[in-house]
PDB file of C-alpha atoms in Angstrom:
ATOM      1  CA  GLY A   1       5.997  11.092 -49.045  1.00 55.00           C
ATOM      2  CA  ALA A   2       8.454  13.883 -49.711  1.00 82.00           C
ATOM      3  CA  GLY A   3       7.077  17.242 -50.686  1.00 92.00           C
ATOM      4  CA  VAL A   4       8.275  19.686 -53.303  1.00 96.00           C
ATOM      5  CA  SER A   5      11.883  20.673 -52.725  1.00 96.00           C
ATOM      6  CA  GLN A   6      13.805  23.636 -54.092  1.00 97.00           C
ATOM      7  CA  SER A   7      17.448  24.545 -54.132  1.00 97.00           C
ATOM      8  CA  PRO A   8      19.214  26.660 -53.258  1.00 97.00           C
ATOM      9  CA  ARG A   9      17.051  28.150 -50.527  1.00 95.00           C
ATOM     10  CA  TYR A  10      18.921  31.443 -50.731  1.00 96.00           C
ATOM     11  CA  LYS A  11      20.914  32.932 -53.564  1.00 97.00           C
ATOM     12  CA  VAL A  12      22.800  36.199 -53.688  1.00 98.00           C
ATOM     13  CA  ALA A  13      23.858  37.303 -57.150  1.00 97.00           C
ATOM     14  CA  LYS A  14      25.663  40.301 -58.484  1.00 97.00           C
ATOM     15  CA  ARG A  15      23.807  42.251 -61.125  1.00 97.00           C
ATOM     16  CA  GLY A  16      24.544  40.765 -64.508  1.00 97.00           C
ATOM     17  CA  GLN A  17      25.195  37.267 -63.208  1.00 97.00           C
ATOM     18  CA  ASP A  18      23.278  34.232 -64.445  1.00 98.00           C
ATOM     19  CA  VAL A  19      21.453  32.069 -61.886  1.00 98.00           C
ATOM     20  CA  ALA A  20      19.777  28.659 -61.983  1.00 98.00           C
ATOM     21  CA  LEU A  21      17.063  27.621 -59.550  1.00 98.00           C
ATOM     22  CA  ARG A  22      16.088  23.981 -59.160  1.00 98.00           C
ATOM     23  CA  CYS A  23      12.747  22.383 -58.345  1.00 98.00           C
ATOM     24  CA  ASP A  24      12.131  18.729 -57.461  1.00 97.00           C
ATOM     25  CA  PRO A  25       8.382  18.087 -57.642  1.00 97.00           C
ATOM     26  CA  ILE A  26       6.494  15.426 -55.764  1.00 96.00           C
ATOM     27  CA  SER A  27       7.180  12.074 -57.397  1.00 94.00           C
ATOM     28  CA  GLY A  28       4.597  11.248 -60.051  1.00 93.00           C
ATOM     29  CA  HIS A  29       3.260  14.762 -60.358  1.00 95.00           C
ATOM     30  CA  VAL A  30       2.636  15.605 -63.975  1.00 94.00           C
ATOM     31  CA  SER A  31       2.106  19.346 -63.612  1.00 94.00           C
ATOM     32  CA  LEU A  32       4.763  21.804 -62.488  1.00 96.00           C
ATOM     33  CA  PHE A  33       4.444  25.547 -61.974  1.00 96.00           C
ATOM     34  CA  TRP A  34       6.816  28.414 -61.263  1.00 98.00           C
ATOM     35  CA  TYR A  35       5.685  31.563 -59.461  1.00 97.00           C
ATOM     36  CA  GLN A  36       7.487  34.767 -58.497  1.00 97.00           C
ATOM     37  CA  GLN A  37       6.675  36.386 -55.157  1.00 95.00           C
ATOM     38  CA  ALA A  38       7.884  39.929 -54.589  1.00 94.00           C
ATOM     39  CA  LEU A  39       8.199  41.204 -51.035  1.00 89.00           C
ATOM     40  CA  GLY A  40       4.785  41.839 -49.500  1.00 87.00           C
ATOM     41  CA  GLN A  41       2.913  40.501 -52.514  1.00 90.00           C
ATOM     42  CA  GLY A  42       1.112  37.356 -53.506  1.00 93.00           C
ATOM     43  CA  PRO A  43       2.779  34.914 -55.884  1.00 95.00           C
ATOM     44  CA  GLU A  44       2.520  35.649 -59.591  1.00 95.00           C
ATOM     45  CA  PHE A  45       2.475  32.935 -62.227  1.00 94.00           C
ATOM     46  CA  LEU A  46       5.525  32.526 -64.431  1.00 97.00           C
ATOM     47  CA  THR A  47       5.223  29.273 -66.352  1.00 96.00           C
ATOM     48  CA  TYR A  48       3.619  25.815 -66.473  1.00 95.00           C
ATOM     49  CA  PHE A  49       4.835  22.378 -67.548  1.00 96.00           C
ATOM     50  CA  GLN A  50       2.845  19.269 -68.234  1.00 94.00           C
ATOM     51  CA  ASN A  51       5.449  16.529 -68.124  1.00 95.00           C
ATOM     52  CA  GLU A  52       8.301  17.901 -70.262  1.00 95.00           C
ATOM     53  CA  ALA A  53       6.118  20.203 -72.346  1.00 96.00           C
ATOM     54  CA  GLN A  54       6.053  23.872 -71.447  1.00 96.00           C
ATOM     55  CA  LEU A  55       2.408  24.683 -72.159  1.00 93.00           C
ATOM     56  CA  ASP A  56       2.281  28.220 -70.813  1.00 93.00           C
ATOM     57  CA  LYS A  57       5.086  30.711 -70.398  1.00 93.00           C
ATOM     58  CA  SER A  58       2.961  33.813 -70.525  1.00 92.00           C
ATOM     59  CA  GLY A  59       4.085  35.007 -67.110  1.00 93.00           C
ATOM     60  CA  LEU A  60       7.812  35.097 -67.787  1.00 96.00           C
ATOM     61  CA  PRO A  61       8.694  38.803 -67.454  1.00 94.00           C
ATOM     62  CA  SER A  62      11.370  38.945 -70.124  1.00 94.00           C
ATOM     63  CA  ASP A  63      13.461  36.822 -72.444  1.00 95.00           C
ATOM     64  CA  ARG A  64      16.088  36.703 -69.716  1.00 97.00           C
ATOM     65  CA  PHE A  65      13.910  34.134 -67.963  1.00 98.00           C
ATOM     66  CA  PHE A  66      14.002  30.573 -69.211  1.00 97.00           C
ATOM     67  CA  ALA A  67      12.599  27.361 -67.716  1.00 98.00           C
ATOM     68  CA  GLU A  68      13.010  23.738 -68.647  1.00 97.00           C
ATOM     69  CA  ARG A  69      11.907  20.295 -67.512  1.00 97.00           C
ATOM     70  CA  PRO A  70      13.694  17.991 -69.950  1.00 96.00           C
ATOM     71  CA  GLU A  71      12.718  14.626 -68.477  1.00 93.00           C
ATOM     72  CA  GLY A  72       9.372  15.572 -67.039  1.00 91.00           C
ATOM     73  CA  SER A  73      10.498  15.600 -63.422  1.00 94.00           C
ATOM     74  CA  VAL A  74      13.104  18.094 -62.149  1.00 97.00           C
ATOM     75  CA  SER A  75      12.752  21.638 -63.451  1.00 98.00           C
ATOM     76  CA  THR A  76      15.212  24.494 -63.635  1.00 98.00           C
ATOM     77  CA  LEU A  77      14.392  28.185 -63.844  1.00 98.00           C
ATOM     78  CA  LYS A  78      17.260  30.168 -65.288  1.00 98.00           C
ATOM     79  CA  ILE A  79      17.618  33.913 -65.138  1.00 98.00           C
ATOM     80  CA  GLN A  80      20.260  35.481 -67.340  1.00 98.00           C
ATOM     81  CA  ARG A  81      21.950  38.826 -66.682  1.00 97.00           C
ATOM     82  CA  THR A  82      20.115  39.296 -63.384  1.00 97.00           C
ATOM     83  CA  GLN A  83      18.823  42.730 -62.475  1.00 97.00           C
ATOM     84  CA  GLN A  84      17.821  44.178 -59.122  1.00 96.00           C
ATOM     85  CA  GLU A  85      14.125  43.924 -59.962  1.00 96.00           C
ATOM     86  CA  ASP A  86      14.549  40.143 -60.220  1.00 97.00           C
ATOM     87  CA  SER A  87      14.976  40.014 -56.431  1.00 97.00           C
ATOM     88  CA  ALA A  88      12.075  37.932 -55.138  1.00 96.00           C
ATOM     89  CA  VAL A  89      11.145  34.525 -53.829  1.00 95.00           C
ATOM     90  CA  TYR A  90      10.712  31.984 -56.597  1.00 97.00           C
ATOM     91  CA  LEU A  91       8.164  29.318 -55.746  1.00 96.00           C
ATOM     92  CA  CYS A  92       7.713  25.993 -57.445  1.00 97.00           C
ATOM     93  CA  ALA A  93       4.505  23.974 -57.198  1.00 96.00           C
ATOM     94  CA  SER A  94       3.431  20.605 -58.523  1.00 95.00           C
ATOM     95  CA  SER A  95       0.145  18.798 -58.913  1.00 93.00           C
ATOM     96  CA  LEU A  96      -0.782  15.227 -59.698  1.00 92.00           C
ATOM     97  CA  ALA A  97      -2.580  16.241 -62.864  1.00 84.00           C
ATOM     98  CA  TYR A  98      -4.041  19.232 -64.587  1.00 78.00           C
ATOM     99  CA  GLY A  99      -6.668  20.884 -62.394  1.00 76.00           C
ATOM    100  CA  GLU A 100      -5.598  19.153 -59.214  1.00 82.00           C
ATOM    101  CA  THR A 101      -4.445  20.966 -56.097  1.00 87.00           C
ATOM    102  CA  GLN A 102      -1.032  22.578 -56.330  1.00 90.00           C
ATOM    103  CA  TYR A 103       1.529  21.791 -53.635  1.00 93.00           C
ATOM    104  CA  PHE A 104       4.237  24.355 -53.096  1.00 94.00           C
ATOM    105  CA  GLY A 105       7.907  24.113 -52.281  1.00 95.00           C
ATOM    106  CA  PRO A 106       9.685  26.326 -49.714  1.00 93.00           C
ATOM    107  CA  GLY A 107      10.921  28.725 -52.379  1.00 95.00           C
ATOM    108  CA  THR A 108      14.280  30.178 -53.347  1.00 96.00           C
ATOM    109  CA  ARG A 109      14.934  33.691 -52.112  1.00 95.00           C
ATOM    110  CA  LEU A 110      16.981  35.537 -54.739  1.00 97.00           C
ATOM    111  CA  LEU A 111      18.726  38.776 -53.894  1.00 97.00           C
ATOM    112  CA  VAL A 112      20.407  40.670 -56.704  1.00 97.00           C
ATOM    113  CA  LEU A 113      22.918  43.276 -55.583  1.00 96.00           C
TER     114      LEU A 113
ATOM    115  CA  ALA B   1      -8.479  39.196 -66.575  1.00 71.00           C
ATOM    116  CA  GLN B   2      -9.273  37.712 -63.231  1.00 83.00           C
ATOM    117  CA  THR B   3      -8.363  39.630 -60.108  1.00 93.00           C
ATOM    118  CA  VAL B   4      -8.389  38.693 -56.448  1.00 96.00           C
ATOM    119  CA  THR B   5      -8.673  41.344 -53.745  1.00 97.00           C
ATOM    120  CA  GLN B   6      -7.900  40.937 -50.070  1.00 97.00           C
ATOM    121  CA  SER B   7      -8.824  44.211 -48.412  1.00 95.00           C
ATOM    122  CA  GLN B   8      -7.338  43.452 -44.987  1.00 96.00           C
ATOM    123  CA  PRO B   9      -3.532  43.678 -45.063  1.00 96.00           C
ATOM    124  CA  GLU B  10      -3.354  42.691 -41.381  1.00 97.00           C
ATOM    125  CA  MET B  11      -5.677  41.098 -38.851  1.00 97.00           C
ATOM    126  CA  SER B  12      -5.291  39.958 -35.270  1.00 97.00           C
ATOM    127  CA  VAL B  13      -7.259  37.565 -33.119  1.00 97.00           C
ATOM    128  CA  GLN B  14      -7.147  36.413 -29.533  1.00 97.00           C
ATOM    129  CA  GLU B  15      -6.219  32.798 -29.013  1.00 97.00           C
ATOM    130  CA  ALA B  16      -9.354  30.573 -28.955  1.00 97.00           C
ATOM    131  CA  GLU B  17     -11.453  33.265 -30.642  1.00 97.00           C
ATOM    132  CA  THR B  18     -12.859  33.327 -34.167  1.00 98.00           C
ATOM    133  CA  VAL B  19     -11.633  35.480 -37.040  1.00 98.00           C
ATOM    134  CA  THR B  20     -12.857  36.002 -40.583  1.00 98.00           C
ATOM    135  CA  LEU B  21     -10.601  36.938 -43.481  1.00 98.00           C
ATOM    136  CA  SER B  22     -12.179  38.580 -46.518  1.00 98.00           C
ATOM    137  CA  CYS B  23     -11.631  37.936 -50.199  1.00 98.00           C
ATOM    138  CA  THR B  24     -13.414  39.163 -53.299  1.00 97.00           C
ATOM    139  CA  TYR B  25     -12.676  38.261 -56.869  1.00 97.00           C
ATOM    140  CA  ASP B  26     -13.620  39.359 -60.321  1.00 95.00           C
ATOM    141  CA  THR B  27     -14.271  36.936 -63.157  1.00 93.00           C
ATOM    142  CA  SER B  28     -16.624  36.511 -66.068  1.00 91.00           C
ATOM    143  CA  GLU B  29     -16.389  32.724 -65.866  1.00 90.00           C
ATOM    144  CA  SER B  30     -18.911  30.466 -64.141  1.00 89.00           C
ATOM    145  CA  ASP B  31     -16.720  27.432 -63.486  1.00 91.00           C
ATOM    146  CA  TYR B  32     -13.697  27.929 -61.308  1.00 93.00           C
ATOM    147  CA  TYR B  33     -11.981  26.982 -58.076  1.00 93.00           C
ATOM    148  CA  LEU B  34     -11.203  29.128 -55.079  1.00 95.00           C
ATOM    149  CA  PHE B  35      -8.525  28.435 -52.515  1.00 96.00           C
ATOM    150  CA  TRP B  36      -7.126  29.695 -49.266  1.00 97.00           C
ATOM    151  CA  TYR B  37      -3.418  29.106 -48.765  1.00 96.00           C
ATOM    152  CA  LYS B  38      -1.440  29.684 -45.579  1.00 96.00           C
ATOM    153  CA  GLN B  39       2.165  30.818 -45.679  1.00 94.00           C
ATOM    154  CA  PRO B  40       3.967  30.682 -42.301  1.00 90.00           C
ATOM    155  CA  PRO B  41       7.199  32.605 -41.816  1.00 83.00           C
ATOM    156  CA  SER B  42       9.162  29.592 -43.129  1.00 71.00           C
ATOM    157  CA  ARG B  43       7.482  30.443 -46.483  1.00 69.00           C
ATOM    158  CA  GLN B  44       6.146  26.974 -47.382  1.00 86.00           C
ATOM    159  CA  MET B  45       2.701  27.633 -48.851  1.00 91.00           C
ATOM    160  CA  ILE B  46       0.129  25.189 -47.477  1.00 92.00           C
ATOM    161  CA  LEU B  47      -3.365  24.595 -48.831  1.00 94.00           C
ATOM    162  CA  VAL B  48      -5.995  25.337 -46.183  1.00 96.00           C
ATOM    163  CA  ILE B  49      -9.223  24.834 -48.057  1.00 96.00           C
ATOM    164  CA  ARG B  50     -10.594  24.528 -51.571  1.00 94.00           C
ATOM    165  CA  GLN B  51     -14.031  25.365 -53.002  1.00 95.00           C
ATOM    166  CA  GLU B  52     -15.492  24.415 -56.359  1.00 92.00           C
ATOM    167  CA  ALA B  53     -17.720  27.151 -57.731  1.00 92.00           C
ATOM    168  CA  TYR B  54     -20.416  24.707 -58.851  1.00 90.00           C
ATOM    169  CA  LYS B  55     -20.901  23.490 -55.293  1.00 89.00           C
ATOM    170  CA  GLN B  56     -23.374  25.470 -53.229  1.00 85.00           C
ATOM    171  CA  GLN B  57     -22.255  23.905 -49.976  1.00 91.00           C
ATOM    172  CA  ASN B  58     -19.474  25.785 -48.230  1.00 94.00           C
ATOM    173  CA  ALA B  59     -16.245  23.827 -47.752  1.00 93.00           C
ATOM    174  CA  THR B  60     -15.088  22.972 -44.229  1.00 92.00           C
ATOM    175  CA  GLU B  61     -11.819  21.574 -42.939  1.00 93.00           C
ATOM    176  CA  ASN B  62     -11.801  21.133 -39.171  1.00 95.00           C
ATOM    177  CA  ARG B  63     -11.549  24.648 -37.674  1.00 96.00           C
ATOM    178  CA  PHE B  64     -11.502  26.299 -41.104  1.00 97.00           C
ATOM    179  CA  SER B  65     -14.622  27.071 -43.086  1.00 96.00           C
ATOM    180  CA  VAL B  66     -15.546  29.360 -45.924  1.00 97.00           C
ATOM    181  CA  ASN B  67     -18.503  31.548 -46.772  1.00 96.00           C
ATOM    182  CA  PHE B  68     -18.780  31.357 -50.555  1.00 96.00           C
ATOM    183  CA  GLN B  69     -21.162  33.872 -52.097  1.00 95.00           C
ATOM    184  CA  LYS B  70     -20.991  33.301 -55.847  1.00 94.00           C
ATOM    185  CA  ALA B  71     -23.294  36.125 -56.892  1.00 94.00           C
ATOM    186  CA  ALA B  72     -21.371  38.588 -54.750  1.00 95.00           C
ATOM    187  CA  LYS B  73     -18.019  37.065 -55.815  1.00 96.00           C
ATOM    188  CA  SER B  74     -17.013  36.803 -52.206  1.00 96.00           C
ATOM    189  CA  PHE B  75     -15.025  34.032 -50.539  1.00 97.00           C
ATOM    190  CA  SER B  76     -14.235  34.596 -46.873  1.00 97.00           C
ATOM    191  CA  LEU B  77     -12.325  32.284 -44.548  1.00 98.00           C
ATOM    192  CA  LYS B  78     -13.423  31.709 -40.970  1.00 98.00           C
ATOM    193  CA  ILE B  79     -10.962  30.326 -38.463  1.00 98.00           C
ATOM    194  CA  SER B  80     -12.565  29.061 -35.264  1.00 97.00           C
ATOM    195  CA  ASP B  81     -10.803  28.439 -31.961  1.00 97.00           C
ATOM    196  CA  SER B  82      -7.697  30.246 -33.211  1.00 97.00           C
ATOM    197  CA  GLN B  83      -4.362  28.758 -32.231  1.00 97.00           C
ATOM    198  CA  LEU B  84      -0.877  30.257 -32.067  1.00 95.00           C
ATOM    199  CA  GLY B  85       0.101  28.096 -35.028  1.00 93.00           C
ATOM    200  CA  ASP B  86      -2.480  29.831 -37.181  1.00 96.00           C
ATOM    201  CA  ALA B  87      -0.330  32.959 -37.292  1.00 95.00           C
ATOM    202  CA  ALA B  88       0.764  33.366 -40.925  1.00 96.00           C
ATOM    203  CA  MET B  89       0.079  35.123 -44.198  1.00 96.00           C
ATOM    204  CA  TYR B  90      -3.150  33.928 -45.769  1.00 97.00           C
ATOM    205  CA  PHE B  91      -3.636  34.125 -49.510  1.00 97.00           C
ATOM    206  CA  CYS B  92      -6.877  33.797 -51.386  1.00 98.00           C
ATOM    207  CA  ALA B  93      -6.480  32.347 -54.886  1.00 96.00           C
ATOM    208  CA  TYR B  94      -8.592  31.757 -57.972  1.00 95.00           C
ATOM    209  CA  LYS B  95      -8.269  29.261 -60.796  1.00 92.00           C
ATOM    210  CA  TYR B  96     -10.454  29.000 -63.856  1.00 90.00           C
ATOM    211  CA  SER B  97     -11.429  25.370 -64.385  1.00 87.00           C
ATOM    212  CA  GLY B  98     -11.689  25.522 -68.161  1.00 83.00           C
ATOM    213  CA  ALA B  99      -9.230  24.009 -70.617  1.00 78.00           C
ATOM    214  CA  GLY B 100      -6.007  25.863 -71.213  1.00 75.00           C
ATOM    215  CA  SER B 101      -5.986  27.710 -67.922  1.00 77.00           C
ATOM    216  CA  TYR B 102      -3.200  26.631 -65.627  1.00 80.00           C
ATOM    217  CA  GLN B 103      -2.328  29.392 -63.262  1.00 86.00           C
ATOM    218  CA  LEU B 104      -3.497  30.383 -59.830  1.00 91.00           C
ATOM    219  CA  THR B 105      -4.245  34.088 -59.392  1.00 94.00           C
ATOM    220  CA  PHE B 106      -3.464  35.242 -55.869  1.00 96.00           C
ATOM    221  CA  GLY B 107      -4.502  38.191 -53.763  1.00 96.00           C
ATOM    222  CA  LYS B 108      -1.912  40.242 -51.910  1.00 95.00           C
ATOM    223  CA  GLY B 109      -2.494  38.398 -48.673  1.00 96.00           C
ATOM    224  CA  THR B 110      -3.627  39.063 -45.117  1.00 97.00           C
ATOM    225  CA  LYS B 111      -1.156  38.800 -42.261  1.00 96.00           C
ATOM    226  CA  LEU B 112      -2.843  37.134 -39.306  1.00 97.00           C
ATOM    227  CA  SER B 113      -1.452  37.551 -35.816  1.00 97.00           C
ATOM    228  CA  VAL B 114      -2.679  35.420 -32.917  1.00 97.00           C
ATOM    229  CA  ILE B 115      -2.489  37.025 -29.489  1.00 97.00           C
ATOM    230  CA  PRO B 116      -1.922  34.653 -26.581  1.00 95.00           C
TER     231      PRO B 116
END
């Protein structure tokens, strides 16, 4: 079946602009995760959804970051008033259930100028 | 807090040879999972192998195997008969298996080059 998909693959934003990044998890996967990967680093956890419930948002770096999954499938990560330090690859992952293996999407590379 | 350390930023191996990537981790928990993920230049992260901490037997997936030393908190990945397609970033990751813990904690990665 289809894997995790993310769009757009690349996004260039001017500092101060708002951006929205989309994640389509594998069909039927209950759990959805967002990670941020800075250049040359490993991914860092941002937030976790179980169906539509956001159970952990401890990794979101500031209140400019907001994520939602209103119908328990597609998720959107929104970054308001982007800053240069927000430049990174944003990875989405999904798993069939809590504790199961996470499958990653190709990521969205965000560049803030 | 849990930490994962990969002390080899870069490694290289001759095609058909064997290479071992190192990973150590720090945790006070006894039940957890460990993973190796591969990230080719296209950036899609792919699971290579998974190990449950309660299992003494080392996990194996075809040419990939691990050496899990729980007391030493060490989790190395061995790639046998290396192929050109193995060239990628490899990330070691940890996940606590207890309730309320959702995230993977990753190391900084090891870039593996395969020399033809």
